[in-house]
Amino acid sequence: MEELKLIPEKNNIRIKEQEGKYVIFNLETSGFHMLEKDAIDILDRVDGKTTIKELANFFSNERNLPIEGLEKDFIEFFKGLELRKIVTLKTN
């Protein structure tokens, strides 16, 4: 999957915890988005250098989850974040 080679890069966002949920404010679009803790954990690992495949492998190992399916879930997750302009997916 070519999408696994994409590198997510955070856009101009601010994250705030609010009652166990996380609010993301996008400074470029003035949009607010709610994310769960697991999504924030993934977003916290985004450094603009690590591919989607590498991020999926990291969380597979860290949380003892099977990589099968996780890579596909990560692709969908990051595509959704890109649609909301929270991240930009770039090629190396």
Short mmCIF file of N, CA and C in Angstrom, two decimals:
data_model
loop_
_atom_site.label_atom_id
_atom_site.label_comp_id
_atom_site.label_asym_id
_atom_site.label_seq_id
_atom_site.Cartn_x
_atom_site.Cartn_y
_atom_site.Cartn_z
N MET A 1 0.83 -1.18 0.00
CA MET A 1 0.00 0.00 0.00
C MET A 1 0.88 1.24 0.00
N GLU A 2 0.73 1.99 -1.03
CA GLU A 2 1.51 3.22 -1.19
C GLU A 2 1.20 4.24 -0.09
N GLU A 3 -0.03 4.22 0.42
CA GLU A 3 -0.43 5.19 1.45
C GLU A 3 0.36 5.02 2.74
N LEU A 4 0.87 3.81 3.00
CA LEU A 4 1.63 3.56 4.22
C LEU A 4 2.94 4.34 4.23
N LYS A 5 3.40 4.76 3.05
CA LYS A 5 4.65 5.52 2.95
C LYS A 5 4.45 7.02 3.18
N LEU A 6 3.19 7.45 3.25
CA LEU A 6 2.92 8.86 3.48
C LEU A 6 3.35 9.28 4.88
N ILE A 7 3.77 10.51 4.99
CA ILE A 7 4.24 11.05 6.26
C ILE A 7 3.27 12.13 6.73
N PRO A 8 2.57 11.88 7.85
CA PRO A 8 1.68 12.92 8.37
C PRO A 8 2.48 14.04 9.04
N GLU A 9 2.02 15.25 8.81
CA GLU A 9 2.63 16.42 9.45
C GLU A 9 1.50 17.25 10.05
N LYS A 10 1.64 17.59 11.33
CA LYS A 10 0.59 18.37 12.01
C LYS A 10 0.50 19.77 11.41
N ASN A 11 -0.72 20.23 11.24
CA ASN A 11 -0.94 21.61 10.82
C ASN A 11 -0.93 22.49 12.07
N ASN A 12 -1.31 23.72 11.92
CA ASN A 12 -1.28 24.69 13.01
C ASN A 12 -2.47 24.46 13.94
N ILE A 13 -2.28 23.57 14.91
CA ILE A 13 -3.37 23.17 15.81
C ILE A 13 -2.96 23.35 17.27
N ARG A 14 -3.97 23.44 18.11
CA ARG A 14 -3.79 23.45 19.57
C ARG A 14 -4.70 22.37 20.13
N ILE A 15 -4.21 21.66 21.14
CA ILE A 15 -4.97 20.56 21.75
C ILE A 15 -5.21 20.89 23.21
N LYS A 16 -6.45 20.69 23.65
CA LYS A 16 -6.79 20.95 25.05
C LYS A 16 -7.66 19.81 25.56
N GLU A 17 -7.32 19.32 26.76
CA GLU A 17 -8.15 18.28 27.38
C GLU A 17 -9.34 18.94 28.06
N GLN A 18 -10.50 18.32 27.91
CA GLN A 18 -11.71 18.86 28.50
C GLN A 18 -12.61 17.70 28.90
N GLU A 19 -12.70 17.43 30.19
CA GLU A 19 -13.55 16.39 30.74
C GLU A 19 -13.27 15.02 30.12
N GLY A 20 -12.00 14.66 30.00
CA GLY A 20 -11.62 13.36 29.47
C GLY A 20 -11.66 13.26 27.96
N LYS A 21 -12.11 14.30 27.31
CA LYS A 21 -12.10 14.38 25.85
C LYS A 21 -11.05 15.40 25.45
N TYR A 22 -10.70 15.37 24.20
CA TYR A 22 -9.69 16.29 23.71
C TYR A 22 -10.26 17.14 22.59
N VAL A 23 -10.08 18.44 22.74
CA VAL A 23 -10.56 19.39 21.74
C VAL A 23 -9.35 19.87 20.96
N ILE A 24 -9.47 19.80 19.65
CA ILE A 24 -8.44 20.32 18.77
C ILE A 24 -8.98 21.58 18.13
N PHE A 25 -8.22 22.64 18.23
CA PHE A 25 -8.57 23.88 17.56
C PHE A 25 -7.59 24.09 16.42
N ASN A 26 -8.10 24.19 15.22
CA ASN A 26 -7.28 24.43 14.05
C ASN A 26 -7.19 25.93 13.84
N LEU A 27 -6.01 26.48 14.02
CA LEU A 27 -5.81 27.92 13.92
C LEU A 27 -5.97 28.45 12.50
N GLU A 28 -5.80 27.58 11.50
CA GLU A 28 -5.92 28.02 10.11
C GLU A 28 -7.38 28.08 9.66
N THR A 29 -8.20 27.13 10.15
CA THR A 29 -9.59 27.07 9.69
C THR A 29 -10.57 27.57 10.75
N SER A 30 -10.08 27.83 11.96
CA SER A 30 -10.91 28.19 13.12
C SER A 30 -11.91 27.09 13.47
N GLY A 31 -11.58 25.87 13.08
CA GLY A 31 -12.46 24.74 13.36
C GLY A 31 -12.10 24.03 14.65
N PHE A 32 -13.13 23.50 15.33
CA PHE A 32 -12.95 22.70 16.53
C PHE A 32 -13.26 21.24 16.20
N HIS A 33 -12.48 20.33 16.78
CA HIS A 33 -12.68 18.91 16.55
C HIS A 33 -12.49 18.18 17.88
N MET A 34 -13.30 17.16 18.12
CA MET A 34 -13.17 16.34 19.32
C MET A 34 -12.49 15.03 18.96
N LEU A 35 -11.51 14.62 19.75
CA LEU A 35 -10.84 13.34 19.55
C LEU A 35 -10.75 12.61 20.88
N GLU A 36 -10.68 11.30 20.79
CA GLU A 36 -10.50 10.44 21.96
C GLU A 36 -9.01 10.37 22.32
N LYS A 37 -8.73 9.86 23.51
CA LYS A 37 -7.36 9.75 24.01
C LYS A 37 -6.46 8.94 23.08
N ASP A 38 -6.95 7.83 22.54
CA ASP A 38 -6.13 7.01 21.64
C ASP A 38 -5.72 7.81 20.40
N ALA A 39 -6.63 8.61 19.87
CA ALA A 39 -6.32 9.43 18.70
C ALA A 39 -5.27 10.48 19.04
N ILE A 40 -5.36 11.05 20.22
CA ILE A 40 -4.38 12.05 20.66
C ILE A 40 -3.02 11.39 20.84
N ASP A 41 -3.00 10.17 21.40
CA ASP A 41 -1.73 9.44 21.55
C ASP A 41 -1.04 9.27 20.20
N ILE A 42 -1.82 8.94 19.19
CA ILE A 42 -1.26 8.78 17.84
C ILE A 42 -0.78 10.14 17.32
N LEU A 43 -1.61 11.14 17.46
CA LEU A 43 -1.27 12.47 16.96
C LEU A 43 -0.02 13.02 17.66
N ASP A 44 0.15 12.69 18.94
CA ASP A 44 1.34 13.13 19.68
C ASP A 44 2.64 12.56 19.11
N ARG A 45 2.55 11.41 18.45
CA ARG A 45 3.74 10.76 17.86
C ARG A 45 4.08 11.32 16.48
N VAL A 46 3.19 12.11 15.90
CA VAL A 46 3.42 12.67 14.57
C VAL A 46 4.52 13.73 14.67
N ASP A 47 5.59 13.50 13.91
CA ASP A 47 6.73 14.42 13.97
C ASP A 47 7.14 14.97 12.61
N GLY A 48 6.37 14.63 11.57
CA GLY A 48 6.70 15.11 10.23
C GLY A 48 7.80 14.33 9.56
N LYS A 49 8.27 13.25 10.20
CA LYS A 49 9.34 12.42 9.64
C LYS A 49 8.95 10.94 9.58
N THR A 50 8.02 10.54 10.43
CA THR A 50 7.64 9.14 10.58
C THR A 50 6.47 8.80 9.67
N THR A 51 6.60 7.68 8.93
CA THR A 51 5.54 7.28 8.00
C THR A 51 4.36 6.67 8.75
N ILE A 52 3.24 6.56 8.05
CA ILE A 52 2.06 5.91 8.63
C ILE A 52 2.40 4.48 9.01
N LYS A 53 3.15 3.79 8.16
CA LYS A 53 3.55 2.40 8.45
C LYS A 53 4.36 2.32 9.75
N GLU A 54 5.30 3.22 9.92
CA GLU A 54 6.13 3.23 11.13
C GLU A 54 5.29 3.53 12.37
N LEU A 55 4.34 4.45 12.24
CA LEU A 55 3.47 4.76 13.38
C LEU A 55 2.60 3.55 13.73
N ALA A 56 2.06 2.87 12.73
CA ALA A 56 1.25 1.68 12.97
C ALA A 56 2.09 0.59 13.64
N ASN A 57 3.32 0.40 13.18
CA ASN A 57 4.20 -0.60 13.80
C ASN A 57 4.49 -0.26 15.25
N PHE A 58 4.75 1.02 15.52
CA PHE A 58 5.03 1.45 16.89
C PHE A 58 3.85 1.10 17.81
N PHE A 59 2.63 1.48 17.40
CA PHE A 59 1.47 1.23 18.26
C PHE A 59 1.11 -0.25 18.32
N SER A 60 1.40 -0.99 17.27
CA SER A 60 1.19 -2.43 17.28
C SER A 60 2.06 -3.06 18.37
N ASN A 61 3.32 -2.66 18.42
CA ASN A 61 4.25 -3.18 19.43
C ASN A 61 3.92 -2.66 20.82
N GLU A 62 3.66 -1.35 20.93
CA GLU A 62 3.42 -0.73 22.24
C GLU A 62 2.17 -1.30 22.92
N ARG A 63 1.14 -1.54 22.13
CA ARG A 63 -0.15 -1.95 22.70
C ARG A 63 -0.49 -3.41 22.44
N ASN A 64 0.51 -4.13 21.92
CA ASN A 64 0.35 -5.56 21.66
C ASN A 64 -0.89 -5.84 20.80
N LEU A 65 -1.00 -5.10 19.69
CA LEU A 65 -2.10 -5.24 18.75
C LEU A 65 -1.58 -5.86 17.46
N PRO A 66 -2.38 -6.70 16.81
CA PRO A 66 -1.93 -7.27 15.53
C PRO A 66 -1.83 -6.19 14.46
N ILE A 67 -0.75 -6.23 13.69
CA ILE A 67 -0.53 -5.22 12.66
C ILE A 67 -1.55 -5.35 11.54
N GLU A 68 -2.04 -6.56 11.31
CA GLU A 68 -3.06 -6.76 10.28
C GLU A 68 -4.28 -5.93 10.65
N GLY A 69 -4.72 -5.14 9.75
CA GLY A 69 -5.87 -4.28 10.00
C GLY A 69 -5.50 -2.94 10.60
N LEU A 70 -4.48 -2.92 11.46
CA LEU A 70 -4.07 -1.67 12.10
C LEU A 70 -3.54 -0.68 11.07
N GLU A 71 -2.76 -1.17 10.11
CA GLU A 71 -2.23 -0.29 9.06
C GLU A 71 -3.38 0.35 8.28
N LYS A 72 -4.37 -0.44 7.92
CA LYS A 72 -5.54 0.07 7.19
C LYS A 72 -6.27 1.11 8.04
N ASP A 73 -6.44 0.82 9.34
CA ASP A 73 -7.11 1.76 10.25
C ASP A 73 -6.33 3.08 10.33
N PHE A 74 -5.01 3.00 10.37
CA PHE A 74 -4.18 4.20 10.45
C PHE A 74 -4.31 5.04 9.17
N ILE A 75 -4.35 4.37 8.01
CA ILE A 75 -4.53 5.10 6.75
C ILE A 75 -5.85 5.86 6.78
N GLU A 76 -6.92 5.19 7.18
CA GLU A 76 -8.24 5.84 7.25
C GLU A 76 -8.23 6.97 8.27
N PHE A 77 -7.60 6.74 9.42
CA PHE A 77 -7.52 7.75 10.47
C PHE A 77 -6.84 9.02 9.95
N PHE A 78 -5.67 8.85 9.32
CA PHE A 78 -4.93 10.02 8.85
C PHE A 78 -5.60 10.69 7.66
N LYS A 79 -6.26 9.93 6.82
CA LYS A 79 -7.02 10.56 5.72
C LYS A 79 -8.15 11.42 6.29
N GLY A 80 -8.79 10.93 7.36
CA GLY A 80 -9.84 11.71 8.02
C GLY A 80 -9.29 12.98 8.64
N LEU A 81 -8.12 12.89 9.27
CA LEU A 81 -7.49 14.08 9.84
C LEU A 81 -7.10 15.07 8.75
N GLU A 82 -6.67 14.54 7.61
CA GLU A 82 -6.29 15.43 6.51
C GLU A 82 -7.52 16.15 5.95
N LEU A 83 -8.63 15.45 5.86
CA LEU A 83 -9.87 16.09 5.40
C LEU A 83 -10.28 17.25 6.30
N ARG A 84 -10.02 17.09 7.61
CA ARG A 84 -10.36 18.14 8.57
C ARG A 84 -9.24 19.16 8.74
N LYS A 85 -8.19 18.98 7.93
CA LYS A 85 -7.03 19.89 7.90
C LYS A 85 -6.27 19.93 9.23
N ILE A 86 -6.28 18.78 9.93
CA ILE A 86 -5.53 18.66 11.16
C ILE A 86 -4.09 18.25 10.84
N VAL A 87 -3.93 17.41 9.82
CA VAL A 87 -2.62 17.02 9.33
C VAL A 87 -2.58 17.19 7.82
N THR A 88 -1.36 17.20 7.31
CA THR A 88 -1.10 17.14 5.88
C THR A 88 -0.31 15.87 5.64
N LEU A 89 -0.73 15.09 4.64
CA LEU A 89 0.00 13.87 4.28
C LEU A 89 0.93 14.20 3.14
N LYS A 90 2.22 13.92 3.34
CA LYS A 90 3.20 14.24 2.32
C LYS A 90 4.03 13.01 1.98
N THR A 91 4.69 13.07 0.85
CA THR A 91 5.61 12.00 0.47
C THR A 91 7.00 12.43 0.86
N ASN A 92 7.83 11.45 1.04
CA ASN A 92 9.20 11.72 1.45
C ASN A 92 10.03 12.28 0.32
#
